[in-house]
mmCIF file of C-alpha atoms and ligand atoms in Angstrom:
data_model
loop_
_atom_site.group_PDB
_atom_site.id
_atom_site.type_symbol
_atom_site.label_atom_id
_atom_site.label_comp_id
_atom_site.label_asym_id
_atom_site.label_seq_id
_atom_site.Cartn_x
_atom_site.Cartn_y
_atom_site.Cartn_z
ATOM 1 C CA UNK P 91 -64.107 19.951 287.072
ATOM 2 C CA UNK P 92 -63.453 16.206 288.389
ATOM 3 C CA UNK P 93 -60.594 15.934 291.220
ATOM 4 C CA UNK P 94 -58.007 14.367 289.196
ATOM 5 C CA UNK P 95 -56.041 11.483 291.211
ATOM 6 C CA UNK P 96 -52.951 9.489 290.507
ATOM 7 C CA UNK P 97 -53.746 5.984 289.650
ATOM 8 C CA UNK P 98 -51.346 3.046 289.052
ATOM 9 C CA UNK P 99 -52.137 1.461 286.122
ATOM 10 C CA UNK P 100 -49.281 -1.063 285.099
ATOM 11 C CA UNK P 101 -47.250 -2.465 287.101
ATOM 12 C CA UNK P 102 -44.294 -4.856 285.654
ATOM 13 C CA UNK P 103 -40.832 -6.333 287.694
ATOM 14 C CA UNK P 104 -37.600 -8.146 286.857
ATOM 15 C CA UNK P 105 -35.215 -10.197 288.707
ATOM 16 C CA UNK P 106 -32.071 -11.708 287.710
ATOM 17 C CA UNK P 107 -32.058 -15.209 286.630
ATOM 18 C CA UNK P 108 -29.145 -16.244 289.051
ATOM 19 C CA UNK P 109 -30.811 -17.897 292.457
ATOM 20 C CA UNK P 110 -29.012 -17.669 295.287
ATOM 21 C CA UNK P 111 -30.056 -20.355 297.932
ATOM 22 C CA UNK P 112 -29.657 -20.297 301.897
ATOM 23 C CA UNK P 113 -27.363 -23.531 301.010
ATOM 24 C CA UNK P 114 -25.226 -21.646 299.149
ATOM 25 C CA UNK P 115 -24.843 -18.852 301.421
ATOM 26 C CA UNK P 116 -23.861 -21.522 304.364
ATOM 27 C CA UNK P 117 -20.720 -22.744 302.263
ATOM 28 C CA UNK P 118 -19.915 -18.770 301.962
ATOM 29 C CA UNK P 119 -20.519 -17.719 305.832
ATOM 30 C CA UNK P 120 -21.270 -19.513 309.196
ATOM 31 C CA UNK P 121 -24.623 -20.004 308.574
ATOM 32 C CA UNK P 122 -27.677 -22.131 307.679
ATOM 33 C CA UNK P 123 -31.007 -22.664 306.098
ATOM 34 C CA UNK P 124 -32.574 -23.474 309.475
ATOM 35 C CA UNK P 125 -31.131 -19.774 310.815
ATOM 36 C CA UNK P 126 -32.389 -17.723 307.796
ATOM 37 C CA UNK P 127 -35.415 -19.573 307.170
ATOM 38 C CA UNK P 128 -36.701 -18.983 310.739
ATOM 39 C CA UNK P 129 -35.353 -15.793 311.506
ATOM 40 C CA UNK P 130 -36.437 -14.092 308.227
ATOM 41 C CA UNK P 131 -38.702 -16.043 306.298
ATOM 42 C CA UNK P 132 -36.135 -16.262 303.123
ATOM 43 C CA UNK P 133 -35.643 -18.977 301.333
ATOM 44 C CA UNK P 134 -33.262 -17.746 298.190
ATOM 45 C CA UNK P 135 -32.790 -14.661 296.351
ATOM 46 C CA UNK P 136 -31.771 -13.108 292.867
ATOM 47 C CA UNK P 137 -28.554 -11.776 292.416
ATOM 48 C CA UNK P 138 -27.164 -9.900 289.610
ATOM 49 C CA UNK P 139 -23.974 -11.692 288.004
ATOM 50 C CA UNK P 140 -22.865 -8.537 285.474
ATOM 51 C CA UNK P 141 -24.946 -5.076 284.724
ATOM 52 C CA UNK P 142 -26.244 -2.457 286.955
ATOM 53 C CA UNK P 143 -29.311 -1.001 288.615
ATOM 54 C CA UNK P 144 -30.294 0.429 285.637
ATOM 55 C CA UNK P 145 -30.347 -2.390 283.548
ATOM 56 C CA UNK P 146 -32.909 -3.748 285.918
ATOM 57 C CA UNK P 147 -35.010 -1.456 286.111
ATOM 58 C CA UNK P 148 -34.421 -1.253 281.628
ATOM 59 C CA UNK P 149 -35.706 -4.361 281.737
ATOM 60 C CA UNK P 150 -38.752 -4.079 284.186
ATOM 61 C CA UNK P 151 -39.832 -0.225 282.394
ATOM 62 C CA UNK P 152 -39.558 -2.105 278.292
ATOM 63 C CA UNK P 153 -41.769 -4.672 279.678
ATOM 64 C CA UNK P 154 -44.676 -2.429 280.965
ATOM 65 C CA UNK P 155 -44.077 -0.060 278.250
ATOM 66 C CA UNK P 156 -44.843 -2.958 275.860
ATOM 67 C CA UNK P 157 -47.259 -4.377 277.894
ATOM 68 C CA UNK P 158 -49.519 -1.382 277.966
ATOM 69 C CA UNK P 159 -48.527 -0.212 274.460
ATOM 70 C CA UNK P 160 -47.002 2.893 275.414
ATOM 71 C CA UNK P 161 -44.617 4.631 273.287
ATOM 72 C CA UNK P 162 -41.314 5.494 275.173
ATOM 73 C CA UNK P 163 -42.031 8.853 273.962
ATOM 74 C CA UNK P 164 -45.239 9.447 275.868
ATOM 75 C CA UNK P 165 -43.372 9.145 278.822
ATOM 76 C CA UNK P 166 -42.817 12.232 280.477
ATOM 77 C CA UNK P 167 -41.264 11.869 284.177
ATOM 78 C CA UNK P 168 -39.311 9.315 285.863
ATOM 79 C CA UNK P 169 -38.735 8.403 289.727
ATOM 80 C CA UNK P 170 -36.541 5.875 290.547
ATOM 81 C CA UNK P 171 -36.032 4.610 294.105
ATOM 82 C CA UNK P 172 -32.632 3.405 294.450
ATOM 83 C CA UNK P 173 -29.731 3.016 297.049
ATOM 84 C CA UNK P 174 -27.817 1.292 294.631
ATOM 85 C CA UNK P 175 -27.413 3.861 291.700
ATOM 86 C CA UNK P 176 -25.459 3.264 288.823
ATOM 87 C CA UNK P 177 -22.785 6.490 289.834
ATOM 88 C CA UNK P 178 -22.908 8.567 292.571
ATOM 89 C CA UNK P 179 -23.698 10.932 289.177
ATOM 90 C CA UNK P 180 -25.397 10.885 287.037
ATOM 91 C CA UNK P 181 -28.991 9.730 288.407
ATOM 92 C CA UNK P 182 -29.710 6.232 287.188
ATOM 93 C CA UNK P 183 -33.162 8.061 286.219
ATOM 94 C CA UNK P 184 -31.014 9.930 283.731
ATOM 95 C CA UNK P 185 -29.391 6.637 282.507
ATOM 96 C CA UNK P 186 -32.641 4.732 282.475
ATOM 97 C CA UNK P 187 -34.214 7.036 279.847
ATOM 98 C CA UNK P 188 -31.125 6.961 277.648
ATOM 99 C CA UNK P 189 -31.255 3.344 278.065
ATOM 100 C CA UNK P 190 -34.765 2.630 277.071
ATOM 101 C CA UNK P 191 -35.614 5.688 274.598
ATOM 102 C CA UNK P 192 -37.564 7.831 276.974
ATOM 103 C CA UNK P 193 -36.258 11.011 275.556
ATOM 104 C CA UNK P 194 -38.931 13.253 276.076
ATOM 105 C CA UNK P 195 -39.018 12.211 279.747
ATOM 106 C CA UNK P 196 -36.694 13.757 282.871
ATOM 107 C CA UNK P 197 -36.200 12.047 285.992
ATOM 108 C CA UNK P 198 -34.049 12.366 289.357
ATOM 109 C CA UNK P 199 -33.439 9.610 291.892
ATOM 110 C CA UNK P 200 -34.704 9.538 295.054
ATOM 111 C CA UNK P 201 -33.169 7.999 298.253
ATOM 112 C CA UNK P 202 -34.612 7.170 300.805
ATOM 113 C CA UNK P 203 -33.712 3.136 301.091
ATOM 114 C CA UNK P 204 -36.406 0.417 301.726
ATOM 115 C CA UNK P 205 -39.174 3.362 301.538
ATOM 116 C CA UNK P 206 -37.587 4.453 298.818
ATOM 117 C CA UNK P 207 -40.392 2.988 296.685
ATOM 118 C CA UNK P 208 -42.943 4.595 298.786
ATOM 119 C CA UNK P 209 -41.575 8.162 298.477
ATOM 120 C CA UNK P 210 -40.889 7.866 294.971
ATOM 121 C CA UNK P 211 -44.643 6.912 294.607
ATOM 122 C CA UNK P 212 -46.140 9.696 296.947
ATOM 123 C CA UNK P 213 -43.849 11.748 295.077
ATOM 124 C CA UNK P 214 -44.771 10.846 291.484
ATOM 125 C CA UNK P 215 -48.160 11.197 292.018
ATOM 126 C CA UNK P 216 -48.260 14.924 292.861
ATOM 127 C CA UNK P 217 -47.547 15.691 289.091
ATOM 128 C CA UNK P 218 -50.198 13.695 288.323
ATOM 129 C CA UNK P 219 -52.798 15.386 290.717
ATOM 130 C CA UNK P 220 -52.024 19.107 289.288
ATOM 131 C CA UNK P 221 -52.651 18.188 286.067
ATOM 132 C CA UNK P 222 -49.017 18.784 284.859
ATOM 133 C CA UNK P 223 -48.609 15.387 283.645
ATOM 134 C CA UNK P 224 -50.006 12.188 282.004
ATOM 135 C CA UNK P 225 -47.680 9.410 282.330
ATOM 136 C CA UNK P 226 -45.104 8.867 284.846
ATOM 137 C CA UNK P 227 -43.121 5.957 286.225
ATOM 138 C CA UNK P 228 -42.293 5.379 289.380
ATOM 139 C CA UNK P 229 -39.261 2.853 289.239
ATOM 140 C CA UNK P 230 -37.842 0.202 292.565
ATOM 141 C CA UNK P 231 -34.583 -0.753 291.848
ATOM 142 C CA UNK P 232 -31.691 -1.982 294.297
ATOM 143 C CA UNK P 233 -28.506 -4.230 293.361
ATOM 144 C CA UNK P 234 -28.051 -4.430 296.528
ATOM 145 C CA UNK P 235 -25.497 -7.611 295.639
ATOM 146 C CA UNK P 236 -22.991 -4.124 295.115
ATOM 147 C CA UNK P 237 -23.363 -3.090 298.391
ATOM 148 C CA UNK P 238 -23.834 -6.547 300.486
ATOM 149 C CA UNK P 239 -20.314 -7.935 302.376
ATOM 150 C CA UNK P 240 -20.262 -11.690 301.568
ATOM 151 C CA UNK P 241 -17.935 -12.005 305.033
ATOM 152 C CA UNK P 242 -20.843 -10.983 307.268
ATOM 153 C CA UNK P 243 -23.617 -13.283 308.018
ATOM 154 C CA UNK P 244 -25.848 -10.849 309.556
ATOM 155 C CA UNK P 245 -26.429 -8.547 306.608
ATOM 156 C CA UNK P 246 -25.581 -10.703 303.592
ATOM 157 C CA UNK P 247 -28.482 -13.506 304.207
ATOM 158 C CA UNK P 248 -30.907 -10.903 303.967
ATOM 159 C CA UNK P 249 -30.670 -8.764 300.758
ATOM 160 C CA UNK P 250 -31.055 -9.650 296.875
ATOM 161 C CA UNK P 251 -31.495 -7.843 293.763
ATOM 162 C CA UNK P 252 -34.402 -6.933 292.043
ATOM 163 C CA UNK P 253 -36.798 -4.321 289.897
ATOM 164 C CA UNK P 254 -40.149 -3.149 289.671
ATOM 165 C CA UNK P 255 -41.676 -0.388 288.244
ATOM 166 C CA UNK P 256 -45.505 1.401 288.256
ATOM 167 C CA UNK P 257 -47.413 3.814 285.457
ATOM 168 C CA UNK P 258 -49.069 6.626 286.930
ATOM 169 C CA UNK P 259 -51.996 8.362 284.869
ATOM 170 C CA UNK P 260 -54.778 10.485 285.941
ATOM 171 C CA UNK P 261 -58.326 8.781 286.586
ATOM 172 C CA UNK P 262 -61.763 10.718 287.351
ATOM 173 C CA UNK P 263 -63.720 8.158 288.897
ATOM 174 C CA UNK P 264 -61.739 8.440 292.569
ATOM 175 C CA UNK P 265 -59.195 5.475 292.536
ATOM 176 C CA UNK P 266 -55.389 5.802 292.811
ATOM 177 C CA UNK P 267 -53.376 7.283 295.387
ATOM 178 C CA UNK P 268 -55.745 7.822 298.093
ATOM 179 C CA UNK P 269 -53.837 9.424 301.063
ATOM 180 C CA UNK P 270 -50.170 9.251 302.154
ATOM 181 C CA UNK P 271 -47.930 9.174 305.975
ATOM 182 C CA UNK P 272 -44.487 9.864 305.352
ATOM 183 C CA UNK P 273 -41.768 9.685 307.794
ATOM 184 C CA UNK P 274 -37.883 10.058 308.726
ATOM 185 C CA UNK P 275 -36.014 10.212 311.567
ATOM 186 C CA UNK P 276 -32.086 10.802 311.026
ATOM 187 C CA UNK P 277 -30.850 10.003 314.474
ATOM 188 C CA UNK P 278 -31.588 6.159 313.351
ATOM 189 C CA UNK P 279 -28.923 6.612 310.626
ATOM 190 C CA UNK P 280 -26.373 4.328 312.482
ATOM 191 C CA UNK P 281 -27.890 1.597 312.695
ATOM 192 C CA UNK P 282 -28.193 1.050 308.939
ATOM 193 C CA UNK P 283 -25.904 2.530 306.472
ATOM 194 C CA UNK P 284 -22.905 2.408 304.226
ATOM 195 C CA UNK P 285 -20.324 4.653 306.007
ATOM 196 C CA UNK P 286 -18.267 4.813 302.790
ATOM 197 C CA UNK P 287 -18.186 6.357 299.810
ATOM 198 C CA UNK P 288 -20.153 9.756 299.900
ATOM 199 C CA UNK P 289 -18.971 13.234 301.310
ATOM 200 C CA UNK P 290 -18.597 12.380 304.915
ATOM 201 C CA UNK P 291 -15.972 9.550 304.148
ATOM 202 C CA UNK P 292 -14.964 9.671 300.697
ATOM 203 C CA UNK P 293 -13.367 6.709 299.409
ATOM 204 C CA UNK P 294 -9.593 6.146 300.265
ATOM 205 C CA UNK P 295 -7.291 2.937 300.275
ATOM 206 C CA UNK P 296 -8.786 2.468 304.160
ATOM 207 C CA UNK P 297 -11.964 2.687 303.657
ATOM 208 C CA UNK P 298 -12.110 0.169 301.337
ATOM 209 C CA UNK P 299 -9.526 -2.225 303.508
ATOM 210 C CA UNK P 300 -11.859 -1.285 306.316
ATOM 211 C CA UNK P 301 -14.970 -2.839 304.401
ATOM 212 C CA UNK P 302 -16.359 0.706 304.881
ATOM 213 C CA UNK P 303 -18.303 0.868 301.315
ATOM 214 C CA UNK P 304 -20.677 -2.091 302.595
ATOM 215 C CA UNK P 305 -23.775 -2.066 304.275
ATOM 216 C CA UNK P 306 -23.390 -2.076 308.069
ATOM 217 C CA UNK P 307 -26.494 -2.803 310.037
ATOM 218 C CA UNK P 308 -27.691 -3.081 313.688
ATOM 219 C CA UNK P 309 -30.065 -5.818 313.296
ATOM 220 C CA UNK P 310 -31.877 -6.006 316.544
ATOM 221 C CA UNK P 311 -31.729 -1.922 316.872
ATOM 222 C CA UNK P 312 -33.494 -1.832 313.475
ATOM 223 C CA UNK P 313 -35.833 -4.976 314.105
ATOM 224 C CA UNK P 314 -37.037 -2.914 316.964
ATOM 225 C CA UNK P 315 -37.721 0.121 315.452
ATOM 226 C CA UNK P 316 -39.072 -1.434 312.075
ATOM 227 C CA UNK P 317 -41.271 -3.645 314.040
ATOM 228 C CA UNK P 318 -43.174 -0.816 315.951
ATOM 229 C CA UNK P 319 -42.973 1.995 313.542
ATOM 230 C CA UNK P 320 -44.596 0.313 310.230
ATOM 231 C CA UNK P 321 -46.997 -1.333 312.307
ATOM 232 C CA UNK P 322 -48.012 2.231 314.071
ATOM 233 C CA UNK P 323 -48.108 3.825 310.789
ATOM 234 C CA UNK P 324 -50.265 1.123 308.862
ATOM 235 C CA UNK P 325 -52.877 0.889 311.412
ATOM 236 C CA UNK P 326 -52.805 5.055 311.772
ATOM 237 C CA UNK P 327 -53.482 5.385 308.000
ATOM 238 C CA UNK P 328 -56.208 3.140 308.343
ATOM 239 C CA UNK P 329 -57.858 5.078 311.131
ATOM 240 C CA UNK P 330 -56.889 8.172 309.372
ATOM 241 C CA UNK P 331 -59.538 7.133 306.634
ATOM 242 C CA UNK P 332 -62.022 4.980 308.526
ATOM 243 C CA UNK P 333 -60.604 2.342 307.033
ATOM 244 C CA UNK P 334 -61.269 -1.062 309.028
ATOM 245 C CA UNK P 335 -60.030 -4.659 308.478
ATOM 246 C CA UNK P 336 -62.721 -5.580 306.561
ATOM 247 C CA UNK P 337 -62.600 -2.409 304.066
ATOM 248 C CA UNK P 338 -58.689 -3.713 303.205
ATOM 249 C CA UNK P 339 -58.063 -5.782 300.770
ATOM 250 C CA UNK P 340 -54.530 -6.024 300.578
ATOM 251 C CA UNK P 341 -51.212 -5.273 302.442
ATOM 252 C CA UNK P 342 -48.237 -4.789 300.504
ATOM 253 C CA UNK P 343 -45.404 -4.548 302.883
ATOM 254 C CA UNK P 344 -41.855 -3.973 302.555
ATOM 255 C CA UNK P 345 -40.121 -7.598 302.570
ATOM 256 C CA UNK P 346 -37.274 -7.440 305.163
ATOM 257 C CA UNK P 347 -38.336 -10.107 307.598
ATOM 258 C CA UNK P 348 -41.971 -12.181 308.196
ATOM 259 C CA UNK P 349 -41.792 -11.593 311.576
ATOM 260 C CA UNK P 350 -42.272 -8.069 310.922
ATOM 261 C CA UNK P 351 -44.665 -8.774 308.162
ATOM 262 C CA UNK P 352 -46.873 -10.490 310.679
ATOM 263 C CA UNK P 353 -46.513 -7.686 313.419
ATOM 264 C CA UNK P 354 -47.676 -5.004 310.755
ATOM 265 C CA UNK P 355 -50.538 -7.270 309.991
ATOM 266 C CA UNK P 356 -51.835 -7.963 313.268
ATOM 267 C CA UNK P 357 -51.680 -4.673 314.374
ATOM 268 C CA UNK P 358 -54.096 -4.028 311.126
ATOM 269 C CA UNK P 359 -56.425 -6.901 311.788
ATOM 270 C CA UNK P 360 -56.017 -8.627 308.847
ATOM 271 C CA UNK P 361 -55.984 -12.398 307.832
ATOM 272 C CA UNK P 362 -52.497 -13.517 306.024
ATOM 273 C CA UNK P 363 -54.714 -14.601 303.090
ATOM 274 C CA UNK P 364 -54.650 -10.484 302.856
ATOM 275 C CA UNK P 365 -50.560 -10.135 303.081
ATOM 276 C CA UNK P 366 -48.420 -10.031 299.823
ATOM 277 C CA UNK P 367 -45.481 -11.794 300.743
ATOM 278 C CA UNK P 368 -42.674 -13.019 298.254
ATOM 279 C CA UNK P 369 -39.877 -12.552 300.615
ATOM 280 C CA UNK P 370 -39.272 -16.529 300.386
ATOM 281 C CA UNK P 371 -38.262 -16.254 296.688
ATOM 282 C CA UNK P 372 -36.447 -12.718 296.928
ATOM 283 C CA UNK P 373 -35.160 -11.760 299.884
ATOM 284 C CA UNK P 374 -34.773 -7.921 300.476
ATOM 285 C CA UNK P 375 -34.494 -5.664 297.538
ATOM 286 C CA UNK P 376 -34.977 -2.346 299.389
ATOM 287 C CA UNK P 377 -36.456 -0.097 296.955
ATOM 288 C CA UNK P 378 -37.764 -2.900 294.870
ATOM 289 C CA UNK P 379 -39.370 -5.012 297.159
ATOM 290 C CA UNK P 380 -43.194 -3.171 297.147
ATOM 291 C CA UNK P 381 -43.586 -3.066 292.981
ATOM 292 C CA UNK P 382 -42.532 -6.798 292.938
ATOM 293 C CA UNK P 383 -44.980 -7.850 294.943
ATOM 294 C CA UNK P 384 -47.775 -5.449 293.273
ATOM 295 C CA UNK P 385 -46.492 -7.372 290.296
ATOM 296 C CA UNK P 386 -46.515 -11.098 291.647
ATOM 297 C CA UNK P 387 -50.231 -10.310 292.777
ATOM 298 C CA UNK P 388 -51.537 -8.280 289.855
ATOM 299 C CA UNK P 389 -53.647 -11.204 288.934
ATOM 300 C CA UNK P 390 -55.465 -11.011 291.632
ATOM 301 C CA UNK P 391 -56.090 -7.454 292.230
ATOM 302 C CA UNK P 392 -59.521 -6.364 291.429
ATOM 303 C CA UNK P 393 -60.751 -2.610 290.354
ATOM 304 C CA UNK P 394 -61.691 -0.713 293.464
ATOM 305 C CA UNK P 395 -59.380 -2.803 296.258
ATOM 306 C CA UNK P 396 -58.367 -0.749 298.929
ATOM 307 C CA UNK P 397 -54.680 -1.275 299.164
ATOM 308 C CA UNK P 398 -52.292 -0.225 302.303
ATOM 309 C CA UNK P 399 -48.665 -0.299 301.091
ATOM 310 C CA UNK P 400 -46.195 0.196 304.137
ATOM 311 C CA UNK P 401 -42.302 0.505 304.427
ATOM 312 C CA UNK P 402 -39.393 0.746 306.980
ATOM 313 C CA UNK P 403 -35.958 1.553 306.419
ATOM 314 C CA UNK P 404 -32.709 3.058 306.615
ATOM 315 C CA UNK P 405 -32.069 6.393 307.638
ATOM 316 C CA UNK P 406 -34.773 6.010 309.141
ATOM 317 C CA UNK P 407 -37.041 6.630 306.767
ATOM 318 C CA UNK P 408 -41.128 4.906 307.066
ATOM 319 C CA UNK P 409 -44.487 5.082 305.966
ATOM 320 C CA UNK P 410 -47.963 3.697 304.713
ATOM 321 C CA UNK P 411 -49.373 4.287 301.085
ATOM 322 C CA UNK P 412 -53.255 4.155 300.914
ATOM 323 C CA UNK P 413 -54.380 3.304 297.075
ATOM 324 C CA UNK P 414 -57.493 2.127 295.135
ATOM 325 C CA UNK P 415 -56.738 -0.066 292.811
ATOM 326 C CA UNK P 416 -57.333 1.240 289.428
ATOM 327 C CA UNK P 417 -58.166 -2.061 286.950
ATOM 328 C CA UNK P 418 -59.104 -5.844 286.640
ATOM 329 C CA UNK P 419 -56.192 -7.400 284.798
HETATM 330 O O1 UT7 Z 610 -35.069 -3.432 305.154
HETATM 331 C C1 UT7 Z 610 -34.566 -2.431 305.976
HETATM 332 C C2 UT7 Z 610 -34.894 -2.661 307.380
HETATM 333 N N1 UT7 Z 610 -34.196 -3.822 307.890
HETATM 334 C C3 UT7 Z 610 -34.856 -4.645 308.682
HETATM 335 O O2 UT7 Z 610 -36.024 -4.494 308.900
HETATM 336 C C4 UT7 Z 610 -34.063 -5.752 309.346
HETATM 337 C C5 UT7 Z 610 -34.438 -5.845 310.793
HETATM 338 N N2 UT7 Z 610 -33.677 -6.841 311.537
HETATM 339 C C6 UT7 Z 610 -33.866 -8.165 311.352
HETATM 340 O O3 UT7 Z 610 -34.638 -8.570 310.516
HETATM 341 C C7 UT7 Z 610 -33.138 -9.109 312.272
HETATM 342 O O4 UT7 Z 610 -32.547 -8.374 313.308
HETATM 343 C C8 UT7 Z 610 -32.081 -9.985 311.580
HETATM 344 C C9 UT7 Z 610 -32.740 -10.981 310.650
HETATM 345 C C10 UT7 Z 610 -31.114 -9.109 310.774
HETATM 346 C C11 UT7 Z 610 -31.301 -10.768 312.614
HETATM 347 O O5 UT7 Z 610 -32.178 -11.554 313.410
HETATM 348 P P1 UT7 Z 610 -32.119 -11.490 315.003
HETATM 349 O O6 UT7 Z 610 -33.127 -12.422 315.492
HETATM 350 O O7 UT7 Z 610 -32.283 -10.047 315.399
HETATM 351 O O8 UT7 Z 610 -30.687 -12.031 315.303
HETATM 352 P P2 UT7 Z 610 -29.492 -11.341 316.121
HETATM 353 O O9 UT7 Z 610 -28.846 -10.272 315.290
HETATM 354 O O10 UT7 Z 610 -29.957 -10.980 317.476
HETATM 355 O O11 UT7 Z 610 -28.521 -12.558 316.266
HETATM 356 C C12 UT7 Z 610 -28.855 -13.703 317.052
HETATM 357 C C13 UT7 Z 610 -27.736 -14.697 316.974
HETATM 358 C C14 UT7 Z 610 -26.363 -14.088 317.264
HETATM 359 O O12 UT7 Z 610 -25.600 -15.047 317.919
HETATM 360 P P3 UT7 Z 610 -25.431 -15.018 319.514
HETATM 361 O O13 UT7 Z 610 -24.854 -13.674 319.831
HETATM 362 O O14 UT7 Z 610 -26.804 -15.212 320.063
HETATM 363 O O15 UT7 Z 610 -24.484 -16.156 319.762
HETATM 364 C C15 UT7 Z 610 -25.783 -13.857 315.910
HETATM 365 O O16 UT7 Z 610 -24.402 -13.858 315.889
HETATM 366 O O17 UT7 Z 610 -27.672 -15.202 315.628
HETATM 367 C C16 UT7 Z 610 -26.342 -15.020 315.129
HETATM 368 N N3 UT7 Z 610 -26.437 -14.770 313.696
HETATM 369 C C17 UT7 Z 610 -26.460 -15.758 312.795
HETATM 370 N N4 UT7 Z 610 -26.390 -17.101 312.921
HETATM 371 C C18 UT7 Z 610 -26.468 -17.831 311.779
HETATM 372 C C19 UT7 Z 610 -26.536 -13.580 313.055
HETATM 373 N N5 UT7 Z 610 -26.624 -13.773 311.721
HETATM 374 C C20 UT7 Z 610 -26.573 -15.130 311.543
HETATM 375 C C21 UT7 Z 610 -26.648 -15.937 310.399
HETATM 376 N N6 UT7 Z 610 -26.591 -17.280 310.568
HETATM 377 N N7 UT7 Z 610 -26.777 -15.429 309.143
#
């Protein structure tokens, strides 16, 4: 019998239709185009006026589910990467497949913030490869606009809201999910996190005057770790499979910052005519950022490409994603 392997094959996204420009944001907080521009690479983002994480990712999942032709039915397990849930409980998984008919499908969240994405795929794909399953979606969703405090210029330039979502199916012929490098480190949780809200500081009238339920991060601490550790674990995955700059045909890395971008890619080798980058239009969606560009770029994506997804983020939580494309659109 043929190895069976986990191979996306649809990807769809959706973003809110309210922009959010770096002018704006400097008649909101001490800031300016010039600052964010340079030190990020963002331009504007999405944001998310009423609805939640789920009605995102609703949108993004009916689209590919019409798209492909696919019965809501059929589905039978969904993933869904998210730091901004709907509740605490239940899982926005559970929410999403009330929400868009999947009622033969169950589904759990998984956190694990800007590699959120990455896990959820790596995760997905294991049903896949035992032969349990057929179809499975692996879901990117963050409203992070819920979470972002519009008094502090250091963390609400960067983030925006967004949704993107993959199909998993089985293929024969050895594309998909190739290999996997999967990382955390909890003694990084500091340095980005929202202290409020969960079990170690539920919510109470101070938290909330303390701005406690927001995100609260370290920039440079995280730059610094972010910059070394998705570079180191892009180029190890390539080594891991002989891969070399040539072989790649694509890096699809988490959008937080270009500078970062371009450290991951150097460290690779690889040209920027090889980098998916849509930060400029979107900002930071965390879990969403990796199937929104897979989606931006399907076009171009050819049967076959050897793809190197990679991802830093809170907790801290990293890693690199080796895949074979699986079609030509
Ligand atoms: O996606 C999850 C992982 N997250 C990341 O990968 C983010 C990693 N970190 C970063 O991308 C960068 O650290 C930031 C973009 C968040 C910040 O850039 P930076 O070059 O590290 O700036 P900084 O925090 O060192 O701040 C430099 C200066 C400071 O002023 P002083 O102390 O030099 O006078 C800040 O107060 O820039 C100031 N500053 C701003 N100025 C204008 C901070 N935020 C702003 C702002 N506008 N929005």
């Amino acid at each position: 019998m043929k190895k069976i392997s986990a191979a996306i094959t649809g990807v769809h996204g959706f973003v809110p239709k309210d922009v959010l420009t770096n002018e704006d944001l400097s008649k909101i907080v001490d800031t300016s185009d010039d600052w964010i521009l340079s030190r990020t690479g963002i331009k504007e983002r999405r944001i998310m006026k009423d609805g939640a994480s789920s009605d995102m990712a609703m949108e993004a999942v009916n689209a590919l589910l019409r798209k492909k032709n696919i019965d809501p039915l059929e589905i039978e397990l969904v993933i869904v990467g998210t730091v901004t849930p709907d509740y605490p409980f239940p899982s926005t998984a559970n929410v999403l497949c009330d929400k868009t008919g999947m009622k033969n499908a169950w589904g759990f969240d998984l956190n694990a913030a800007c590699s959120g994405f990455l896990f959820a795929l790596s995760t997905g794909s294991q049903f896949i490869e035992t032969g349990k399953y057929k179809k499975v979606l692996v879901v990117g969703v963050d409203k992070m606009t819920s979470i972002v405090d519009y008094q502090d210029r250091t963390t609400c330039v960067i983030f925006g809201d967004g949704a993107g979502v993959v199909l998993l199916e089985p293929n024969e012929e050895g594309l998909g999910l190739q290999d996997f490098i999967l990382r955390s480190d909890g003694s990084g949780r500091q340095f980005l996190i929202q202290p409020a809200g969960g079990s170690a500081m539920p919510p109470s009238h101070e938290t909330v005057d303390d701005r406690m339920h927001y995100v609260k991060q370290e920039g440079k601490q995280v730059y610094k770790f972010a910059v070394t550790n998705m570079a180191e674990v892009s180029a190890e995955i390539m080594e891991k499979n002989k891969l070399t700059s040539d072989d790649v045909a694509w890096l699809v890395p988490h959008q937080a910052n270009l500078r970062i971008i371009d450290a991951t890619a150097n460290r690779m080798g690889l040209p920027s005519e090889k980098v998916m980058i849509n930060i400029q239009k979107y900002g930071n969606t965390t879990a969403g950022t990796l199937p929104l560009c897979l989606w931006d770029y399907e076009n171009q994506l050819k049967k076959g490409d050897n793809i190197i997804l990679s991802a830093f983020g809170g907790g801290f939580t990293w890693g690199a994603v080796y895949i074979k494309w699986a079609y030509n659109s």
